[in-house]
C-alpha positions as a Markdown table, in Angstrom:
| # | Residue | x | y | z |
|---|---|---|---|---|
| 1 | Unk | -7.9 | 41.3 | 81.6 |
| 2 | Unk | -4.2 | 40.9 | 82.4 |
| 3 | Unk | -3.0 | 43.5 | 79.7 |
| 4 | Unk | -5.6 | 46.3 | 81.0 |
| 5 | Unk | -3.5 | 49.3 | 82.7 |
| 6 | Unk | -5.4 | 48.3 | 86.2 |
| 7 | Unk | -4.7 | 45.0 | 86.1 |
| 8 | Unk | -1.1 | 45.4 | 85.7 |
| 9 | Unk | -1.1 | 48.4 | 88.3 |
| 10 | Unk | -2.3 | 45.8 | 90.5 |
| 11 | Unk | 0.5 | 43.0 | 90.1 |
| 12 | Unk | 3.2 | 45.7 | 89.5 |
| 13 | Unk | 4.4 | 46.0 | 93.2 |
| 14 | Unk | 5.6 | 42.6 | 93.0 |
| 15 | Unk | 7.4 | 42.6 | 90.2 |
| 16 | Unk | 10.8 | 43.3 | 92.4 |
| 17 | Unk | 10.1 | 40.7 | 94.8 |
| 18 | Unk | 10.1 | 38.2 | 91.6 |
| 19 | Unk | 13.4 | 39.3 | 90.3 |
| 20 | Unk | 14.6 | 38.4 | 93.3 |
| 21 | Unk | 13.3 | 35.0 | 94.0 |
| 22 | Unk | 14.1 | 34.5 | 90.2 |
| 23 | Unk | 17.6 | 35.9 | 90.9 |
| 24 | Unk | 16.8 | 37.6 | 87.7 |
| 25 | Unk | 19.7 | 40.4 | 85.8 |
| 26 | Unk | 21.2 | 41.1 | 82.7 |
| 27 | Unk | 22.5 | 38.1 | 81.2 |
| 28 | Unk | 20.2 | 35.1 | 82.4 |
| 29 | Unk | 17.5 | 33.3 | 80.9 |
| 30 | Unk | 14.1 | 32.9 | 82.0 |
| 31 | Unk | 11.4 | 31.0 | 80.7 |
| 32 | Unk | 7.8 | 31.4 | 82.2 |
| 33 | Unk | 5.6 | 28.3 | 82.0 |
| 34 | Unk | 1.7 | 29.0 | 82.0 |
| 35 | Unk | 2.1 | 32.8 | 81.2 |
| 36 | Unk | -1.2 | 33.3 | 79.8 |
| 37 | Unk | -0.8 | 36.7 | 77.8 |
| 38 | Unk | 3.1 | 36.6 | 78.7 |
| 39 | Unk | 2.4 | 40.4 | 79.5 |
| 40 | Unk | 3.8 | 39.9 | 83.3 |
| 41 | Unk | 6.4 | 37.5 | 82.2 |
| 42 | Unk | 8.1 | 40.3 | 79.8 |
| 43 | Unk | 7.0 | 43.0 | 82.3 |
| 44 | Unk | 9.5 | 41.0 | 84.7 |
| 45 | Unk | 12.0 | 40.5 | 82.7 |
| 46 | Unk | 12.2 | 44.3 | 81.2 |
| 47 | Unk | 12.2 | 45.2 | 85.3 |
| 48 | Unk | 15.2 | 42.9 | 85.6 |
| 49 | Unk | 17.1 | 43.8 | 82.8 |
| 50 | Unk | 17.1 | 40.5 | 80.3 |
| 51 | Unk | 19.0 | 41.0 | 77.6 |
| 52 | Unk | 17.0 | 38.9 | 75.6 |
| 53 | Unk | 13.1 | 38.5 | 76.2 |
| 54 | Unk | 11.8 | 35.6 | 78.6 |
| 55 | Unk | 10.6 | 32.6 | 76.8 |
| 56 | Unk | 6.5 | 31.8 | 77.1 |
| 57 | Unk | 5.2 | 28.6 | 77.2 |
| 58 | Unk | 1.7 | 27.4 | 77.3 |
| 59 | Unk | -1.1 | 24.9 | 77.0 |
| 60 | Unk | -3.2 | 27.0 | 74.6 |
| 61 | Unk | -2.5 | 29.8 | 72.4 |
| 62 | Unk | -3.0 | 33.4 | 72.9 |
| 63 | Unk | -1.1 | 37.0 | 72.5 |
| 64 | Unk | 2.4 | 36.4 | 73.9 |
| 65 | Unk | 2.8 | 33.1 | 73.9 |
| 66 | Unk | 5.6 | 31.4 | 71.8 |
| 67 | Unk | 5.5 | 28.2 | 72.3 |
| 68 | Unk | 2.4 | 25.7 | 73.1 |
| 69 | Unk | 3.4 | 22.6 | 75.5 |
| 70 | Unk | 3.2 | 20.5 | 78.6 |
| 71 | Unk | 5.6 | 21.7 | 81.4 |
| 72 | Unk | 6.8 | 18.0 | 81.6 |
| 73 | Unk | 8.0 | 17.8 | 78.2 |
| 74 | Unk | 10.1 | 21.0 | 77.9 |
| 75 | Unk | 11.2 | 21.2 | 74.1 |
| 76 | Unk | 14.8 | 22.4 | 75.7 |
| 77 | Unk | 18.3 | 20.5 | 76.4 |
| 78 | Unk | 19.0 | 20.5 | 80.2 |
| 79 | Unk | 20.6 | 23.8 | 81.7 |
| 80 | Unk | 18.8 | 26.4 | 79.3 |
| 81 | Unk | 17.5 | 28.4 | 81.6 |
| 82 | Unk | 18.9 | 30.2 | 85.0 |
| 83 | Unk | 15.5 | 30.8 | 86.0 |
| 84 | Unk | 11.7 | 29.2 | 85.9 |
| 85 | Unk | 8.8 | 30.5 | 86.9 |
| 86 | Unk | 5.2 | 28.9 | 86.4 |
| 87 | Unk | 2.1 | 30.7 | 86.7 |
| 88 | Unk | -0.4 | 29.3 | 89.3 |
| 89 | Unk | -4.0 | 29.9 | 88.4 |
């Protein structure tokens, strides 16, 4: 399970590599397509700094996620976001 203290143990080493790909600070917007739980999306974004929390978008509900979607029909005017990240299964 993502949320389970090893899990995120695991993953949390590249947490700073992520913020930087993502170019990720105070002040940008991030939204995380296929976050599952969303627990590593706002673990990122704490890390980095985000003023506001990232925005979670999935197929199928679950704990975290805000909005339910496809990735190619984005419910968001162009230029939203300064960063995107999807999760790879």
């Amino acid at each position: 399970v993502l949320n389970s203290q090893a899990a995120m143990a695991a993953i949390t080493p590249r947490v700073p590599r992520i913020i930087s790909l993502l170019e990720l600070k105070p002040g940008r917007r991030y939204l995380d397509i296929g976050c599952g739980t969303a627990a590593y999306a706002h673990l990122v974004g704490a890390r980095a700094g985000l003023e506001d929390p990232p925005i979670t978008l999935d197929l199928a509900p679950g704990p975290g996620v805000e909005l339910l979607g496809w990735p190619e029909k984005l419910p968001f005017p162009d230029d939203s976001f300064d960063a995107i990240a999807r999760t790879i299964p």
